[in-house]
Coordinates of C-alpha atoms in Angstrom, one line a residue:
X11 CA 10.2 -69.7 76.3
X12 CA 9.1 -73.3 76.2
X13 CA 10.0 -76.0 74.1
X14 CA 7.7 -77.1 71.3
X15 CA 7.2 -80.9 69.9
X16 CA 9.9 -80.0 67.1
X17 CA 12.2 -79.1 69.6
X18 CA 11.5 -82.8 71.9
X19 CA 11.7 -84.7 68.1
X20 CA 15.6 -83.4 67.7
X21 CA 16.7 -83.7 71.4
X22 CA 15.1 -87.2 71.5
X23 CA 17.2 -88.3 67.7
X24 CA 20.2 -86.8 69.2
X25 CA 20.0 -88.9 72.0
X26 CA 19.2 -92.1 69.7
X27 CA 21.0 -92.2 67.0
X28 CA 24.6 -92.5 68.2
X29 CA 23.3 -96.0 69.8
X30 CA 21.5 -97.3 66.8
X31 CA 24.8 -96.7 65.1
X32 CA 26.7 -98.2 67.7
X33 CA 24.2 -101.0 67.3
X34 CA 25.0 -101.4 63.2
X35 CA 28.3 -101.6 64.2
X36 CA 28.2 -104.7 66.6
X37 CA 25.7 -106.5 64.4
X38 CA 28.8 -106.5 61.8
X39 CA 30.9 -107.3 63.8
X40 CA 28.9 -110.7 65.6
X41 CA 27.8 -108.6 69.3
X42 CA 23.8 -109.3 68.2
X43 CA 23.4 -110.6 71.7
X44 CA 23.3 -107.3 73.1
X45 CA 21.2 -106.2 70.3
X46 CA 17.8 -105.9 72.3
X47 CA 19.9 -104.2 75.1
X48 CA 20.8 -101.3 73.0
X49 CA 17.2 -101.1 71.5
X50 CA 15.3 -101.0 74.9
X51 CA 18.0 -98.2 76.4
X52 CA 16.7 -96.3 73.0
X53 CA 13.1 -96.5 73.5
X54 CA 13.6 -95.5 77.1
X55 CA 15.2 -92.3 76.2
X56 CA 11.9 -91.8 73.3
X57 CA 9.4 -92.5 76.0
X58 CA 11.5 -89.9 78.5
X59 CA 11.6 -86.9 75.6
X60 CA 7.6 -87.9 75.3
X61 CA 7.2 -87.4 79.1
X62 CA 9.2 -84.1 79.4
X63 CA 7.2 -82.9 76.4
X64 CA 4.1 -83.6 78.1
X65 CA 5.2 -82.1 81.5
X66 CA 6.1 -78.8 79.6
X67 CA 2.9 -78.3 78.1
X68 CA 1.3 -78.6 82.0
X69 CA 1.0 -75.6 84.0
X70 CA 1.3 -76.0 88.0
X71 CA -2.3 -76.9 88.3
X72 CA -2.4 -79.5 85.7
X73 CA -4.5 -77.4 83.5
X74 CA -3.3 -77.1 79.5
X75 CA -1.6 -74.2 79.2
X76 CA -3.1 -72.4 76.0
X77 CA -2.3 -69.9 73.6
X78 CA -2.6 -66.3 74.0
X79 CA -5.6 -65.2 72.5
X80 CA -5.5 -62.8 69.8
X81 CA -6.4 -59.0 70.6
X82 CA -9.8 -58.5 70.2
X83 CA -11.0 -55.0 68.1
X84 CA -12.0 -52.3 70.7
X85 CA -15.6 -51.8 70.9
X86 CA -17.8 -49.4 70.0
X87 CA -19.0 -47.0 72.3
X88 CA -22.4 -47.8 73.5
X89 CA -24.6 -44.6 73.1
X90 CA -25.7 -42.6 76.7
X91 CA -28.6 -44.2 78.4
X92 CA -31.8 -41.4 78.8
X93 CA -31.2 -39.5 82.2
X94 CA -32.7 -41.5 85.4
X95 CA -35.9 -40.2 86.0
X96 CA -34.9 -39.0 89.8
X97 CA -32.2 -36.4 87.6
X98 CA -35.1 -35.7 85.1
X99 CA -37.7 -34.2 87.6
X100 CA -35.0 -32.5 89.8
X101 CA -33.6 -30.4 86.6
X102 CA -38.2 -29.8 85.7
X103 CA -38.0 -28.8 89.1
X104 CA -34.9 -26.2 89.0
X105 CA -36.4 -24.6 86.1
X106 CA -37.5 -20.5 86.7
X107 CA -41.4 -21.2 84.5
X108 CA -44.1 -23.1 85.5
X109 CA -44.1 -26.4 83.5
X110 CA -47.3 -29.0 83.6
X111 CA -47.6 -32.2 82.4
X112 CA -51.2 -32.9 80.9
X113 CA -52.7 -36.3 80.2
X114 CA -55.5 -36.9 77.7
X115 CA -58.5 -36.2 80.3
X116 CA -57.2 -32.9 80.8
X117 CA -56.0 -33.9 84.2
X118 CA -52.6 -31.9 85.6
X119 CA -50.3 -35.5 86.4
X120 CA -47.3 -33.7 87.1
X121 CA -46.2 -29.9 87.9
X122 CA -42.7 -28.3 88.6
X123 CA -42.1 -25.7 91.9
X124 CA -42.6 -22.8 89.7
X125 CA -46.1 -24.5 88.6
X126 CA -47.2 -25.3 92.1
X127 CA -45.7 -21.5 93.9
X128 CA -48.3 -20.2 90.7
X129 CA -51.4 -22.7 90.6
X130 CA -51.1 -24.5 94.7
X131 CA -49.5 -26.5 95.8
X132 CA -52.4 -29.3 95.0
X133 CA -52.1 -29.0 91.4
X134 CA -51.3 -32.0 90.6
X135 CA -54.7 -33.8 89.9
X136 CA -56.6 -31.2 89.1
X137 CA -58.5 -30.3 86.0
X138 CA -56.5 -27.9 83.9
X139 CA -59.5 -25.8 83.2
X140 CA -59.9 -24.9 86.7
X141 CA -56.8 -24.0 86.9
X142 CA -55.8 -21.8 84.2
X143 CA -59.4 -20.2 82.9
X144 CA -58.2 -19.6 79.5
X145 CA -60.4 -20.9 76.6
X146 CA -57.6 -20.3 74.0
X147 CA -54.8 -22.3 76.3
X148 CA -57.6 -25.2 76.8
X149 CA -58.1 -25.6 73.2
X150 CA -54.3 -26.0 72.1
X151 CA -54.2 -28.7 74.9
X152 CA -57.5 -30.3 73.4
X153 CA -56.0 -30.1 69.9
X154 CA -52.6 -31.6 70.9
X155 CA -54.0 -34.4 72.9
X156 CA -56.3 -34.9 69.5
X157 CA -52.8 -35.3 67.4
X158 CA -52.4 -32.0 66.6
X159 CA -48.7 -30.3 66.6
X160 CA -47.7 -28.2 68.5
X161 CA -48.2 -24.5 69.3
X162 CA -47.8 -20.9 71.2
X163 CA -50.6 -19.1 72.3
X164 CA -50.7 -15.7 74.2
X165 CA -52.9 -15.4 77.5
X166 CA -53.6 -12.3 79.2
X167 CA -55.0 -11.9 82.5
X168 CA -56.6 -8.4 83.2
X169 CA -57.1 -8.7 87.3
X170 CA -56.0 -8.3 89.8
X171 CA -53.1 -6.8 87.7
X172 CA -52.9 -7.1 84.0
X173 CA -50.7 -9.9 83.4
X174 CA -49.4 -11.7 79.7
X175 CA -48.2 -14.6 79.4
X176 CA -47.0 -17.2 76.6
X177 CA -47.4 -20.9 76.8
X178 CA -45.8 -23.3 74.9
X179 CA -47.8 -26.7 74.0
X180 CA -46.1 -29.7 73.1
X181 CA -47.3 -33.3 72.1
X182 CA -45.1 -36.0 74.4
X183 CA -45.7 -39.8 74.5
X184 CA -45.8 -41.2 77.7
X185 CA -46.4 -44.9 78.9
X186 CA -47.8 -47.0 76.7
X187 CA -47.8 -45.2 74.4
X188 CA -50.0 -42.5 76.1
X189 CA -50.2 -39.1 74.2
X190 CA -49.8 -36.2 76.9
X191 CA -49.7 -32.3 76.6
X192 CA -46.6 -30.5 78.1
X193 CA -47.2 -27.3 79.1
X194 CA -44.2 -24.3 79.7
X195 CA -45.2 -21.0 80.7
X196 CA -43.2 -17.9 80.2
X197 CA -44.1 -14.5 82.2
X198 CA -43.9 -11.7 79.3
X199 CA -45.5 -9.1 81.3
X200 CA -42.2 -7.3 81.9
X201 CA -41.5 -7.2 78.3
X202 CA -44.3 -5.9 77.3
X203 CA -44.5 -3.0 80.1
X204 CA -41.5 -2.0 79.2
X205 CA -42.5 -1.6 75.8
X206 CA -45.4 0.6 76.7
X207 CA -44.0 2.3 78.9
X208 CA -40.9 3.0 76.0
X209 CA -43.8 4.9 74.1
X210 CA -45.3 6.3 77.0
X211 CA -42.1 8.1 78.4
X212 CA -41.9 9.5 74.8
X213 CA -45.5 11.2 75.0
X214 CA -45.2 12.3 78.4
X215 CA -42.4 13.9 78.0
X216 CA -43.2 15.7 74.7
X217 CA -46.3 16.5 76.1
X218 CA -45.4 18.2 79.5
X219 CA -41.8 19.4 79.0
X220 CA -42.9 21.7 76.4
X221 CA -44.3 24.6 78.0
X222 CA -41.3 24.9 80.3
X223 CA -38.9 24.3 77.4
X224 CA -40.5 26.7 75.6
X225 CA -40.5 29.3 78.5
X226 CA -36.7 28.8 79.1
X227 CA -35.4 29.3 75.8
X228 CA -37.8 32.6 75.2
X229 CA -36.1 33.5 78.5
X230 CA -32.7 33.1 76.9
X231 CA -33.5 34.7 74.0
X232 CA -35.0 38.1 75.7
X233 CA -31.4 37.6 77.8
X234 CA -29.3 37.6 74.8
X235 CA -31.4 40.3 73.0
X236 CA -33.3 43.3 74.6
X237 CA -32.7 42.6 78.3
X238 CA -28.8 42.1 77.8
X239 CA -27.9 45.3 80.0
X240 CA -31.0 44.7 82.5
X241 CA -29.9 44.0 85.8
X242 CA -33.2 43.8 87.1
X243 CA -34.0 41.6 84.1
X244 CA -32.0 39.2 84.9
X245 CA -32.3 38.2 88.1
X246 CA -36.8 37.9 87.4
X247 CA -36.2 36.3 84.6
X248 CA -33.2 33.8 85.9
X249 CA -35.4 33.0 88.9
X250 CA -38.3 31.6 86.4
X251 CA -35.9 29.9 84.5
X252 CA -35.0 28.2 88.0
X253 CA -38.3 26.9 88.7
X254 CA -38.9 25.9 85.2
X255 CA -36.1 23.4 85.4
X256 CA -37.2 22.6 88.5
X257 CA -40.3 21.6 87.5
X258 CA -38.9 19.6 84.8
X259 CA -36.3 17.6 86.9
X260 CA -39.3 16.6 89.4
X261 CA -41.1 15.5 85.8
X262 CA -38.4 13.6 84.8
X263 CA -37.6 12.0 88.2
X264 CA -41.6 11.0 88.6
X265 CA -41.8 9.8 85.3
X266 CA -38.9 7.6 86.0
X267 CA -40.4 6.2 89.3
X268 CA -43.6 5.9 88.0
X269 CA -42.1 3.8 85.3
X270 CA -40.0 1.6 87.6
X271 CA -43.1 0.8 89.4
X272 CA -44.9 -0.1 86.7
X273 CA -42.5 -2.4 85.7
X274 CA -42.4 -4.4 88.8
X275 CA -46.7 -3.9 89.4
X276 CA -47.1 -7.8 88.6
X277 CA -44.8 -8.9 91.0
X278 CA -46.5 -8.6 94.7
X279 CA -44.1 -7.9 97.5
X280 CA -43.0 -10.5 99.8
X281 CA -41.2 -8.4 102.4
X282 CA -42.3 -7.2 105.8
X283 CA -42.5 -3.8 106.6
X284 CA -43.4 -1.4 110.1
X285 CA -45.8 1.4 108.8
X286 CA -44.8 3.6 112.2
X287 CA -41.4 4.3 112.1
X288 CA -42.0 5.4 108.2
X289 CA -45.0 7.8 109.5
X290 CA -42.8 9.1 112.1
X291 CA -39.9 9.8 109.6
X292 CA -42.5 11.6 107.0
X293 CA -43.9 14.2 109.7
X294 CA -40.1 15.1 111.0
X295 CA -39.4 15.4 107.0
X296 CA -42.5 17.1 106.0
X297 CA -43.1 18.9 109.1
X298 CA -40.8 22.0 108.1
X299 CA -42.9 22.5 104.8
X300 CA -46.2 22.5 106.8
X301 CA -44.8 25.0 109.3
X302 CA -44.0 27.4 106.1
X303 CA -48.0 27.4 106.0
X304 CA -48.8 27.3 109.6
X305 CA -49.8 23.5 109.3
X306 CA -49.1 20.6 111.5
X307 CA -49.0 17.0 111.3
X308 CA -50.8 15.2 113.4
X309 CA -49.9 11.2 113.8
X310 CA -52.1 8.9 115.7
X311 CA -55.5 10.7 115.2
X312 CA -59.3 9.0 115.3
X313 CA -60.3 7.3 112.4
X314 CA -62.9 9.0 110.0
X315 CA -65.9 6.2 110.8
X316 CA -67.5 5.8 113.5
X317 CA -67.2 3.2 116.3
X318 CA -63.6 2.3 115.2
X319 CA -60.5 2.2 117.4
X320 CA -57.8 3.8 115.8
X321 CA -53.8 3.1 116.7
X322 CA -53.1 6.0 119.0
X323 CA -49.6 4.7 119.3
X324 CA -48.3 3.8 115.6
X325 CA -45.4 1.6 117.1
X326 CA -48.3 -0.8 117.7
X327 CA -49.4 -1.7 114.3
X328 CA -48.7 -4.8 112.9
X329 CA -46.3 -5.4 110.2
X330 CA -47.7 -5.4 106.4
X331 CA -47.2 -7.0 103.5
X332 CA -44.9 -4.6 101.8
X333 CA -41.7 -2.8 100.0
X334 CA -40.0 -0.4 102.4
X335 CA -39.3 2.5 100.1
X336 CA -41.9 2.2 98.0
X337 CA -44.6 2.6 101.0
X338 CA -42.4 5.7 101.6
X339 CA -43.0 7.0 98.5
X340 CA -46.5 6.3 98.7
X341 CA -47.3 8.1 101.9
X342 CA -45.4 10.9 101.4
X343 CA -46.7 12.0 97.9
X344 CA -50.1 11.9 100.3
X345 CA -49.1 13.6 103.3
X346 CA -47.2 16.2 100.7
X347 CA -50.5 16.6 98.8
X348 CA -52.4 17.0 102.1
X349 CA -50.0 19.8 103.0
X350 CA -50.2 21.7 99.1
X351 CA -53.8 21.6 99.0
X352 CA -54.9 22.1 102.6
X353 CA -55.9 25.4 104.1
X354 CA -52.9 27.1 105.8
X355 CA -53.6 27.2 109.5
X356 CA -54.9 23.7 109.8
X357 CA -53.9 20.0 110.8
X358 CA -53.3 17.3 108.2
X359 CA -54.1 14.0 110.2
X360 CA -53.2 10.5 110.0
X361 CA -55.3 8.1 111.2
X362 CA -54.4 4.3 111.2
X363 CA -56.9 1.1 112.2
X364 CA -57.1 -2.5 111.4
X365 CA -60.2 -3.1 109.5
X366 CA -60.9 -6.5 107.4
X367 CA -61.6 -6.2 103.4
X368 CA -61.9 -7.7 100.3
X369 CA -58.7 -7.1 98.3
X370 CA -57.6 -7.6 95.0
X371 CA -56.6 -11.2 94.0
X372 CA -57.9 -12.5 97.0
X373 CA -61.0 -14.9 98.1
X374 CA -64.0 -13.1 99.1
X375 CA -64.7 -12.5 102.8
X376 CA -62.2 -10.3 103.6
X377 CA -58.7 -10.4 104.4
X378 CA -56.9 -8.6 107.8
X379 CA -55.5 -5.3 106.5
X380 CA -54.2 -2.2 107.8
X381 CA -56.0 0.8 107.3
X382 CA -53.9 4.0 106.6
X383 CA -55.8 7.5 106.2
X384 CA -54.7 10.9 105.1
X385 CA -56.8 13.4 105.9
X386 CA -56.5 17.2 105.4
X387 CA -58.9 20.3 105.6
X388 CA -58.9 21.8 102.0
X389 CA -61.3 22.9 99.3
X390 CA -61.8 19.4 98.5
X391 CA -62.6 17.7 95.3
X392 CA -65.9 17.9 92.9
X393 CA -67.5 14.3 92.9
X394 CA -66.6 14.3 89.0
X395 CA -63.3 14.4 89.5
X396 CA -62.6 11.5 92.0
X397 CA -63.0 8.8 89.4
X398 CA -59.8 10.3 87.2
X399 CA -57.9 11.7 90.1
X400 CA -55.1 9.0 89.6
X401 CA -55.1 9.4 85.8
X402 CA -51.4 10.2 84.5
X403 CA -51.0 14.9 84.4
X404 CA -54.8 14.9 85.6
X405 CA -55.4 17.8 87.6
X406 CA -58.3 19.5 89.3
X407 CA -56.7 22.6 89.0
X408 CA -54.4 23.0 86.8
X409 CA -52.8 26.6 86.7
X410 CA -52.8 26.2 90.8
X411 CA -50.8 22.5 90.6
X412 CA -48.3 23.8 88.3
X413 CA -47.7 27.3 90.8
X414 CA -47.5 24.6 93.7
X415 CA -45.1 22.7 91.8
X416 CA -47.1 19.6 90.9
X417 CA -46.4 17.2 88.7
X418 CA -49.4 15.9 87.6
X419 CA -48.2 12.2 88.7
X420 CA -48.0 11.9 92.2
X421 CA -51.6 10.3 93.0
X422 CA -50.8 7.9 89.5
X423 CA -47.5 6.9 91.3
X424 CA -49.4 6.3 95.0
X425 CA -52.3 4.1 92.7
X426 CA -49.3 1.9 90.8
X427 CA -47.4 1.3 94.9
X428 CA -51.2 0.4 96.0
X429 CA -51.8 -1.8 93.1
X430 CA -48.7 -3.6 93.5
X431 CA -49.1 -4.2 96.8
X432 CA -52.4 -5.7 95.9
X433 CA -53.7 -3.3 98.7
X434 CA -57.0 -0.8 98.0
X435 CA -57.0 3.2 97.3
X436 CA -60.4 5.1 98.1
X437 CA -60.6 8.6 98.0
X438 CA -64.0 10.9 100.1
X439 CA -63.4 14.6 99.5
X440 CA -66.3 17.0 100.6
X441 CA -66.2 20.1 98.6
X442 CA -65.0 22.8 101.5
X443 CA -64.4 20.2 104.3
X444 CA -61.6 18.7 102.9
X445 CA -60.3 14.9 101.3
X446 CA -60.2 11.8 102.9
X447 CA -57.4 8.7 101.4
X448 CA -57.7 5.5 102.3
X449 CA -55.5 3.3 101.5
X450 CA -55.5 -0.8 102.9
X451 CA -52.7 -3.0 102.9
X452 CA -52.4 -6.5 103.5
X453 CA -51.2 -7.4 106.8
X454 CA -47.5 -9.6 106.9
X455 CA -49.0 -13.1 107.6
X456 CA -48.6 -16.1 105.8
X457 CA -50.1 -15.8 102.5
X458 CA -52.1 -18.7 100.8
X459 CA -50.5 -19.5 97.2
X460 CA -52.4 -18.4 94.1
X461 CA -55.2 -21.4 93.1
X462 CA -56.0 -20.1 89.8
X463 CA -55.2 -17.7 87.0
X464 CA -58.9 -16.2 86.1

């Protein structure tokens, strides 16, 4: 601790006084000559307490050394600075919707991945009405670029696929003080097939299950009752009751495919798949249920038009565009219909060729695809009936679909795979030549993004 001025004062009169006093006591007794002696030996013990005051109150460098300052109050906590705009666009860029940014001539400024994977890559720049051809989604933009608040409006896109979606429109200011419209786009097409197809399922059901419901339990009944001792009874009437719940697990289990592909019918494929290797598994699978009629399946066969080379060798064909099992499914419900309704003794065919068409969703002038046709030597269809053929439980012949065990849904399943695969189903039936179905695919080669929603 270092001494303070007090301190200096009472070292310095200690050292004083006892010479002033000695001085009193000569000046009585007649020693005044020394007098000024004594005095200057005092003041040069003053000026020396001065001095070692002084050097005290010096630090090393010959700067003052001050008082500690008193503690300062903490400060408040400054509030969080807005994100920096590179963290901004990467979280609009991480989220799952489209999301545009509109300024007030209707011109897209700024877009997130999920915007530019739905409208191109060059959306920004573009006029938002070529984009997105929706009048009721151009004028909530208008009205909140006007001042308006903001507000939900519902779009829905009927081709190539029926689509609905739900955009979000929001007033934002931007730079200098420019009002801008922010757009978010949410997909509600899944919701709402799975609503439909909620009531759908329910009808269906209620609808075809009844007859064989109805057929078991008077079975049961005539079991329990009259036929209880009937040997003979039994087993006729338990072998109907086995085909009845036959048919009704192959309902069920169509009913629940067709719905699972329904679901999923807005959502294209993005896979790659070899159509030979499925053909080839089909007719191995298959073959044993043509034999039971004397049929045969024959892969590799000449297309059905003229002038066109068909794949002899199905290894060959180029990949397409597709879901593995579902193009399983698909071909199989139409080699298995071939084989039901062809005449017994003959050849179902499949013939395959690369041919370019006009698909759904895609720009006129055709697109490479992959031709697939089924072709079998039945009765054939009625012109009339081709335009409903894929209609949910439509059948030409009813009475002679349900004693082959069909289902009613099999060509509504292949339509739903087709459609989803934004591939094309045609169908040329001869009445007593036979049926002819097409079915194109897009082949597996890079795909140009979607431009506009229309």
């Amino acid at each position: 601790m270092q001494p303070g001025l007090g301190d200096i004062w009472r070292l310095t009169g200690t050292a004083i006084l006892p010479p002033l006093l000695v001085l009193l006591l000569l000046a009585g007794g007649g020693w005044l000559a020394i007098a000024p002696a004594l005095i200057g030996a005092g003041l040069v013990i003053l000026l020396a307490g001065l001095g070692i005051y002084a050097w005290r109150r010096l630090e090393p460098s010959g700067t003052p050394v001050e008082e500690a300052p008193a503690a300062e109050p903490t400060p408040e906590p400054e509030p969080a600075e807005p994100p920096a705009p590179a963290v901004a666009d990467r979280v609009l860029q991480a989220l799952p919707d489209p999301v545009l940014l509109v300024d007030g001539e209707r011109h897209v400024i700024q877009a997130n991945a999920a915007a530019e994977s739905q409208f191109g890559r060059n959306a920004v720049g573009r006029d938002l009405s070529a984009m997105v051809r929706h009048p009721a989604l151009i004028d909530a933009v208008e009205a909140v670029l006007e001042g308006g608040p903001g507000r939900e409006v519902e779009l829905v896109f009927p081709v190539p696929v029926e689509r609905v979606l739900r955009a979000r429109v929001e007033p934002l200011v931007g730079e200098a003080d420019q009002l801008l419209a922010l757009i978010a786009i949410q997909d509600m097409t899944a919701a709402r097939r799975t609503d439909q197809m909620r009531a759908d399922f329910v009808a269906n059901v209620s609808h075809e299950l009844r007859t064989p419901l109805a057929s078991l339990i008077g079975f049961i009944e005539t079991l329990q009752g009259p036929a209880r001792d009937d040997p003979e009874a039994h087993e006729r009437f338990l072998a109907i009751m086995q085909q009845q719940s036959q048919r009704m697990a192959r309902l069920i289990a169509d009913l629940l495919s067709l719905s699972r592909i329904e679901l999923n019918e807005h959502k294209p494929p993005t896979g790659e798949t070899e159509l030979g290797p499925i053909l080839g598994g089909l007719a191995d699978a298959l073959g044993l249920k043509a034999a039971e009629r004397g049929m045969t399946i024959r892969l590799g066969a000449a297309a059905p038009i003229a002038g066109v080379d068909a794949f002899a060798d199905l290894t060959r064909m180029p990949a397409v565009q597709g879901d593995r099992d579902e193009l399983t499914q698909l071909f199989q419900n139409l080699i298995d219909n071939a084989i039901k309704y062809g005449r017994t003794g003959t050849a179902v065919r499949v013939a395959c060729w690369r041919e370019p068409v006009e698909l759904p969703g895609r720009r006129s002038g055709g697109r490479p695809s992959l031709a697939i046709a089924v072709i079998d030597e039945g009765e054939g269809i009625a012109r009339e009936h081709l335009p409903r053929l894929t209609e949910r439980f439509y059948r030409v012949d009813k009475a002679r679909s349900r004693d082959i065990g069909g289902t009613g849904l099999g060509l509504a399943i292949v339509k739903h795979i087709v459609s989803r695969h934004r591939g094309r189903l045609s169908v040329d039936s001869t009445p007593g030549v036979g049926s002819i179905f097409t079915v194109h695919l897009p082949l597996a080669e890079a795909r140009k993004p979607a431009r506009a929603l229309a």
